[in-house]
Coordinates of C-alpha atoms and ligand atoms in Angstrom, one line a residue:
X246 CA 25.5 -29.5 12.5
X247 CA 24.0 -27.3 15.1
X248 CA 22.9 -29.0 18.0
X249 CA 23.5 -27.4 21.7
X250 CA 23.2 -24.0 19.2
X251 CA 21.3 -20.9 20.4
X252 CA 19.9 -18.8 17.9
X253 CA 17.4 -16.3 17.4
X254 CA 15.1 -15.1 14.3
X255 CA 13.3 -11.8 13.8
X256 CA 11.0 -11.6 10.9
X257 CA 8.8 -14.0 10.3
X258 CA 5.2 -13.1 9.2
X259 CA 3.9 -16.2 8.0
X260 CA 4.8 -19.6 5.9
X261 CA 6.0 -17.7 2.9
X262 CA 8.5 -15.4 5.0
X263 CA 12.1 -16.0 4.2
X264 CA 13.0 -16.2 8.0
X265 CA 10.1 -19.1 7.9
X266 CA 12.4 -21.3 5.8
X267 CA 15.5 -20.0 7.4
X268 CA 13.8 -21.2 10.7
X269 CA 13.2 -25.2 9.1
X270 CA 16.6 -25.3 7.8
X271 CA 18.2 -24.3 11.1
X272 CA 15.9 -26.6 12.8
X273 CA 16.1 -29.5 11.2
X274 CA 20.1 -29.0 11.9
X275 CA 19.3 -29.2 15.3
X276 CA 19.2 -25.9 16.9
X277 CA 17.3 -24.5 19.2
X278 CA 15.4 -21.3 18.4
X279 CA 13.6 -18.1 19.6
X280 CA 11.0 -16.0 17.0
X281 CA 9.9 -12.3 17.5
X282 CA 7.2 -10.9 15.8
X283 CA 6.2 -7.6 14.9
X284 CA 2.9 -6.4 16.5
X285 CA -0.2 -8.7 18.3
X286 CA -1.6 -9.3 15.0
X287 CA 1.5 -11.6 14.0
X288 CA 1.3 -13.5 17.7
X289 CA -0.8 -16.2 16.3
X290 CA 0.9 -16.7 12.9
X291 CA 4.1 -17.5 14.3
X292 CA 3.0 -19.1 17.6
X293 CA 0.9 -21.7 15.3
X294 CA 4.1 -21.9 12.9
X295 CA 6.7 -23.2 16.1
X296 CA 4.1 -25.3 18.2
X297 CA 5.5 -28.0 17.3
X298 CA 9.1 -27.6 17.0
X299 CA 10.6 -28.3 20.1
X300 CA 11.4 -25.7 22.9
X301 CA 11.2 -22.6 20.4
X302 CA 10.8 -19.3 22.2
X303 CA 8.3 -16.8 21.0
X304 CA 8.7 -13.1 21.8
X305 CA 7.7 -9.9 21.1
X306 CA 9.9 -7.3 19.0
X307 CA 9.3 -4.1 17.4
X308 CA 12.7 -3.0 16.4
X309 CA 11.2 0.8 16.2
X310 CA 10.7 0.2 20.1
X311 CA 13.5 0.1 22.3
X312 CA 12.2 -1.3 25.1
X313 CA 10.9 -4.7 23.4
X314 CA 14.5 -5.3 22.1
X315 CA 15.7 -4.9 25.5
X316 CA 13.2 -7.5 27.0
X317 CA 14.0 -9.6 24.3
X318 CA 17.6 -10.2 24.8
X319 CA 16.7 -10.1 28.9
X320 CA 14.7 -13.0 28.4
X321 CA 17.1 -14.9 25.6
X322 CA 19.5 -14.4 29.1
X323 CA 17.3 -16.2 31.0
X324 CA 16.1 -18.9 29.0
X325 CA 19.1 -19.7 26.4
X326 CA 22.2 -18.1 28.7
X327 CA 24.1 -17.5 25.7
X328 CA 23.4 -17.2 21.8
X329 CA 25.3 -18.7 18.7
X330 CA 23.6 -17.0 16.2
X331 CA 21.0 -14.2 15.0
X332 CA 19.1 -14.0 11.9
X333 CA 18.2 -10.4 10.7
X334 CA 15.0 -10.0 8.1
X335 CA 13.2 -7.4 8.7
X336 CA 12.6 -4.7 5.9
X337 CA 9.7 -2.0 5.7
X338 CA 9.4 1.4 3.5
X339 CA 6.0 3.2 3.5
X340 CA 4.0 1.6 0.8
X341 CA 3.8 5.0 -1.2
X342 CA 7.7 5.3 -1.3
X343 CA 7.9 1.7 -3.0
X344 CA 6.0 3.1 -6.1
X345 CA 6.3 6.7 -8.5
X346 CA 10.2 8.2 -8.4
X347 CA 13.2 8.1 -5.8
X348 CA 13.4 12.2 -6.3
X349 CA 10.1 11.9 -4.3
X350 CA 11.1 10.0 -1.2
X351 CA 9.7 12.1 2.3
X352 CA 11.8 12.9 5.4
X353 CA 9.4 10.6 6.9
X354 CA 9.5 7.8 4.3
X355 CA 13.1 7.5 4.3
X356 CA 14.2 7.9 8.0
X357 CA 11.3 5.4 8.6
X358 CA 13.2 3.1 5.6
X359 CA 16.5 3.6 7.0
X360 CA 15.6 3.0 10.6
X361 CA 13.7 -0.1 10.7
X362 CA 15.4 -1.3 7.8
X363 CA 19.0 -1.4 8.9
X364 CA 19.6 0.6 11.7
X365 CA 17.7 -2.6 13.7
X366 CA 21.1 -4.5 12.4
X367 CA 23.2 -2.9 14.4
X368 CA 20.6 -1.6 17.1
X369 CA 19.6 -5.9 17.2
X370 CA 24.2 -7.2 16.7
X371 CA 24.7 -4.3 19.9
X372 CA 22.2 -6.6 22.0
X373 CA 23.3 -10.0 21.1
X374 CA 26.8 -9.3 21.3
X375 CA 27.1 -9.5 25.1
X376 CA 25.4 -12.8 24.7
X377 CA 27.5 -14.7 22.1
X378 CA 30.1 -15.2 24.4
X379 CA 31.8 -18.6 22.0
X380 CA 31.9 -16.3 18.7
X381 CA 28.4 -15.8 16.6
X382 CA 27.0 -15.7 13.4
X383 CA 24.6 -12.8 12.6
X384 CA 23.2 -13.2 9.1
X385 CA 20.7 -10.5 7.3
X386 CA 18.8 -10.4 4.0
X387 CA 19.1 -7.8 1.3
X388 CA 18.3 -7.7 -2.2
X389 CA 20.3 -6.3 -5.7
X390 CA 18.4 -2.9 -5.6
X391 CA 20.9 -2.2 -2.8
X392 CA 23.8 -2.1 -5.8
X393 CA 21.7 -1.3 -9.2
X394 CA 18.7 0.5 -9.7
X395 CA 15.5 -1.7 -9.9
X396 CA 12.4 0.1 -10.7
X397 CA 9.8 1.0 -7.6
X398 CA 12.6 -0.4 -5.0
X399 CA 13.3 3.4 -4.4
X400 CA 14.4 4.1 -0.9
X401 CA 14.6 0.7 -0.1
X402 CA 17.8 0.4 -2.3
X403 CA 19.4 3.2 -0.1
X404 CA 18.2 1.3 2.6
X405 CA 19.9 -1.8 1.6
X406 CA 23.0 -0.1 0.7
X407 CA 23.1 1.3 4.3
X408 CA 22.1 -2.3 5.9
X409 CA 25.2 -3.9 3.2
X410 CA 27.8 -0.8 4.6
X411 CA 26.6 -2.0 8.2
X412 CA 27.3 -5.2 7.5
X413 CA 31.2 -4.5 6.8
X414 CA 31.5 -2.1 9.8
X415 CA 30.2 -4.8 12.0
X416 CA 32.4 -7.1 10.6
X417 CA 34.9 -5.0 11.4
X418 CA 34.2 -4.3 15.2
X419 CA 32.7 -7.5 16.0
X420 CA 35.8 -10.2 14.6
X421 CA 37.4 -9.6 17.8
X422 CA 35.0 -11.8 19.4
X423 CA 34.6 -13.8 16.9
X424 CA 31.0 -12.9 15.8
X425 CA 30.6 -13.3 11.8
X426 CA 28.5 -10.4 10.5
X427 CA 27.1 -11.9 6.8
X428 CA 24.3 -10.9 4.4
X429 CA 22.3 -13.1 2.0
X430 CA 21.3 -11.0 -1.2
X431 CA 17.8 -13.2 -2.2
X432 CA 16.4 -12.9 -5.7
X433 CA 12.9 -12.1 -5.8
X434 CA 10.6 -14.5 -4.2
X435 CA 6.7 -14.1 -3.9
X436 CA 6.6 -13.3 -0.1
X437 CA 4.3 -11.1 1.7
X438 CA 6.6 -8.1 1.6
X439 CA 7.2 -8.7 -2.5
X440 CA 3.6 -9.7 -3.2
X441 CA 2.3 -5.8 -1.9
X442 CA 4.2 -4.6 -4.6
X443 CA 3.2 -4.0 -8.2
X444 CA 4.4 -5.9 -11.1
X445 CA 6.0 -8.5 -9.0
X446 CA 4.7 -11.1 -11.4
X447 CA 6.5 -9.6 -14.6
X448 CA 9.3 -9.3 -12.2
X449 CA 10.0 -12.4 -11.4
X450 CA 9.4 -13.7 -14.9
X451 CA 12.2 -11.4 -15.8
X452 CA 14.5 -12.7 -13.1
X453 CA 14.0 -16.4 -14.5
X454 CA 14.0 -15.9 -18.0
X455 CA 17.6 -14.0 -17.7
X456 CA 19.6 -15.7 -14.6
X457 CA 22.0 -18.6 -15.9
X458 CA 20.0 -21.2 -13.9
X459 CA 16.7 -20.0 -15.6
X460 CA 14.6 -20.1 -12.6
X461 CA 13.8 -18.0 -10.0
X462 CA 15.4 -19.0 -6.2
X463 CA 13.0 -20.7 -3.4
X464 CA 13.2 -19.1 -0.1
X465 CA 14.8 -23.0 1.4
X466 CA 17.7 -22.3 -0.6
X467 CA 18.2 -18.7 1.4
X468 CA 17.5 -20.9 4.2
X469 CA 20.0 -23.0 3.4
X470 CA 22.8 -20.4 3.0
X471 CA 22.0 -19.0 5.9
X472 CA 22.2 -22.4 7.5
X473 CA 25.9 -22.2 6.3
X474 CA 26.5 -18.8 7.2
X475 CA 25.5 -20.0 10.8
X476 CA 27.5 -23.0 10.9
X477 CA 31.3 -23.7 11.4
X478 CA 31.5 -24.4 7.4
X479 CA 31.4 -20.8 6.9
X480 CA 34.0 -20.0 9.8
X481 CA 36.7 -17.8 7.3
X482 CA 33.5 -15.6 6.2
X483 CA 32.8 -12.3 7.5
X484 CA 31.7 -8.8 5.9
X485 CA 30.7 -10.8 3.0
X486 CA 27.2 -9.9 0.5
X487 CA 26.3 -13.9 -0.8
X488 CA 24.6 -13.6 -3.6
X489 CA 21.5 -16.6 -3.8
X490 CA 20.2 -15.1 -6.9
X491 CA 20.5 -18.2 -9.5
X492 CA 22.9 -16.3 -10.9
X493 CA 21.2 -13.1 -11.9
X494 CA 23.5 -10.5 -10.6
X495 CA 26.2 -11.0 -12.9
X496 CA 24.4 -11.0 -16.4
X497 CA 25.3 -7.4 -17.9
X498 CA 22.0 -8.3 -20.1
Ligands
NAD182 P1 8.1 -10.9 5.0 O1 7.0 -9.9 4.9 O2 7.7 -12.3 5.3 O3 9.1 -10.5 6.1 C1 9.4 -9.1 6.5 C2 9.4 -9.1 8.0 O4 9.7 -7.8 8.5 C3 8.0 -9.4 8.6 O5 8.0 -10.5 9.4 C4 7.7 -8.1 9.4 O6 6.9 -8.3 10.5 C5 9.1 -7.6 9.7 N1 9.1 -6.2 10.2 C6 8.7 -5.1 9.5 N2 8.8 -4.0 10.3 C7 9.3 -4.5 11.5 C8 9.5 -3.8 12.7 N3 9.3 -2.5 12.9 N4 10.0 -4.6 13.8 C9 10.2 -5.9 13.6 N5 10.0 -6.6 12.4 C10 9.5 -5.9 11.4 O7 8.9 -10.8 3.6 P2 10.3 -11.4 3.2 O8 10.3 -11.3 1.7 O9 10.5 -12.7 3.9 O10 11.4 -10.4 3.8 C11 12.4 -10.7 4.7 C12 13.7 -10.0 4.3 O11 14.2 -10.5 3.1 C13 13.6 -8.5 4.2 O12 14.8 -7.9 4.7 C14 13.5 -8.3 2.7 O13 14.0 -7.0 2.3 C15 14.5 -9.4 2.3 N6 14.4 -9.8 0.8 C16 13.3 -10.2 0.3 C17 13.2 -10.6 -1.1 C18 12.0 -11.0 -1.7 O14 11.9 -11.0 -3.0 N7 11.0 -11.5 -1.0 C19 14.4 -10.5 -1.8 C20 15.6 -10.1 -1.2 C21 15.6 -9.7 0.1
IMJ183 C1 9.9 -4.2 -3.3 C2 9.5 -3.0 -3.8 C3 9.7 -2.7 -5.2 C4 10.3 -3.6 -6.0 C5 10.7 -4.9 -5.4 C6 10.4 -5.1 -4.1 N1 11.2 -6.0 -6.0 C7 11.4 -7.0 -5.0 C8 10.9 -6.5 -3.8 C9 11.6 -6.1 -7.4 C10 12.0 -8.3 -5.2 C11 10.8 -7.2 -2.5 N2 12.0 -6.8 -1.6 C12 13.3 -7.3 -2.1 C13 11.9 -6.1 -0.4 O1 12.9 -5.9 0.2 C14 10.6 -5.6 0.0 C15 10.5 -4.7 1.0 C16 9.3 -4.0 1.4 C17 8.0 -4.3 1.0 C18 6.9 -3.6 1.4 C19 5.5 -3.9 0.9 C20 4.4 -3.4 1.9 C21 4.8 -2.1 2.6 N3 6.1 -1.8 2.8 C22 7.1 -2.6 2.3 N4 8.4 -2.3 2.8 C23 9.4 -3.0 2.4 O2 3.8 -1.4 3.0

């Protein structure tokens, strides 16, 4: 489905990360793919991870620094020459926002929310742009707390809302070019970023006991919309929040 396909995916941390199983399912379809990582101390994790998949690119990206996005997409130039298709999932909040009430959310806490959680989408779509020069597909992951309030998600539900908004503006500007601007709303899955977080376990015994499938989601089957999202099949979607929830979102109780 996507052979002789660039793309490029920023957030993996480790096996568990949802941009992990985004990566296999994009793989196996037959593109070729660069990683970032965040910070030295991921380097190994995700260089270990793509040794053996064939001619993956590993680069350095802290979305709160500028100058790394810029080399990125420099060397995605080089290497690649164009790009097909980016994959957004990335997400942080200071831990001490993600717990007590919303009415307590810092300055700092929320403008560091809002920043690296979606402002990078349209800081990381500005980059790529340039580069998809046969249309795109950029895909990002959000989560439910973005439309209802879940308890603890706190300024990362504004967050989300702002990274959802972003999604339709960049619909909006990019169609012309025919870049696809989607997002994936994931139900809970036990990842590094949902595992630093209290009650998760009750949590996602909750999401399985009341979503029509009666289960919670695995991150493959995120990877596998996003696989769509990235491929021609999806080519009349753009703007668009996909729900891969089993369901959950649209129980009133
Ligand atoms: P994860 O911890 O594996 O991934 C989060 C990634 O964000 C990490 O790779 C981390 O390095 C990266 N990141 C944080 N700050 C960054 C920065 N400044 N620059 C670059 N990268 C940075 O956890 P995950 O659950 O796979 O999260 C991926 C995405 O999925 C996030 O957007 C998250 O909000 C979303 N999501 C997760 C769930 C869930 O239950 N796990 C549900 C819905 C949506
Ligand atoms: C996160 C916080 C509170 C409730 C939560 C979550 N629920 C779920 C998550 C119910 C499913 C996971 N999620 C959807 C996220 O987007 C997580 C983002 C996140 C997690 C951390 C933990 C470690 C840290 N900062 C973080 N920033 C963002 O220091």
């Amino acid at each position: 489905m996507l052979q002789n396909k660039f793309g490029i995916i920023f957030g993996v941390a480790n096996k568990r990360s949802i941009a992990w199983a985004t990566a296999e399912a994009l793989h196996e379809a037959g593109a070729r793919l660069a990683f970032t990582y965040q910070g030295e101390r991921l380097k190994d994790n995700v260089e270990k991870l793509t040794s053996e998949m064939k001619g993956a690119l590993v680069l350095p990206c802290d979305v709160v620094k500028q100058e790394e996005v810029d080399a990125t997409f420099e060397r995605l130039r080089q290497e690649f020459g164009r790009l097909d298709f980016l994959v957004h999932s990335i997400a942080f909040a200071p831990k001490e926002e993600l717990e007590g009430e919303f009415l307590d959310t810092t300055r700092e806490g929320f403008l560091t929310a809002l920043e690296i959680s979606a402002y990078s989408l349209a800081q990381v779509a500005r980059a790529a742009a340039p580069l998809m020069t046969e249309g795109g597909s950029i895909v990002s992951m959000t989560y439910y707390g973005a439309e209802k309030v879940v308890p603890n998600y706190n300024v990362m539900g504004v967050a989300k809302a702002a990274l959802e908004a972003s999604t339709r503006y960049l619909a909006s500007d990019l169609g012309k070019r025919n870049i696809r601007v989607n997002t994936i709303s994931a139900g809970p899955i036990n990842t590094l970023s949902a595992r630093a977080v209290s009650n998760m376990s009750s949590m996602l015994k909750h999401h399985a006991e009341r979503a029509p499938l009666r289960r919670n989601v695995e991150a493959r089957e995120v990877g596998n919309t996003a696989l769509f999202l990235c491929s021609p099949l999806s080519s009349g979607i753009t703007g668009e929040v996909i729900h891969v929830d089993c369901g959950y979102n649209i129980m009133a109780v």
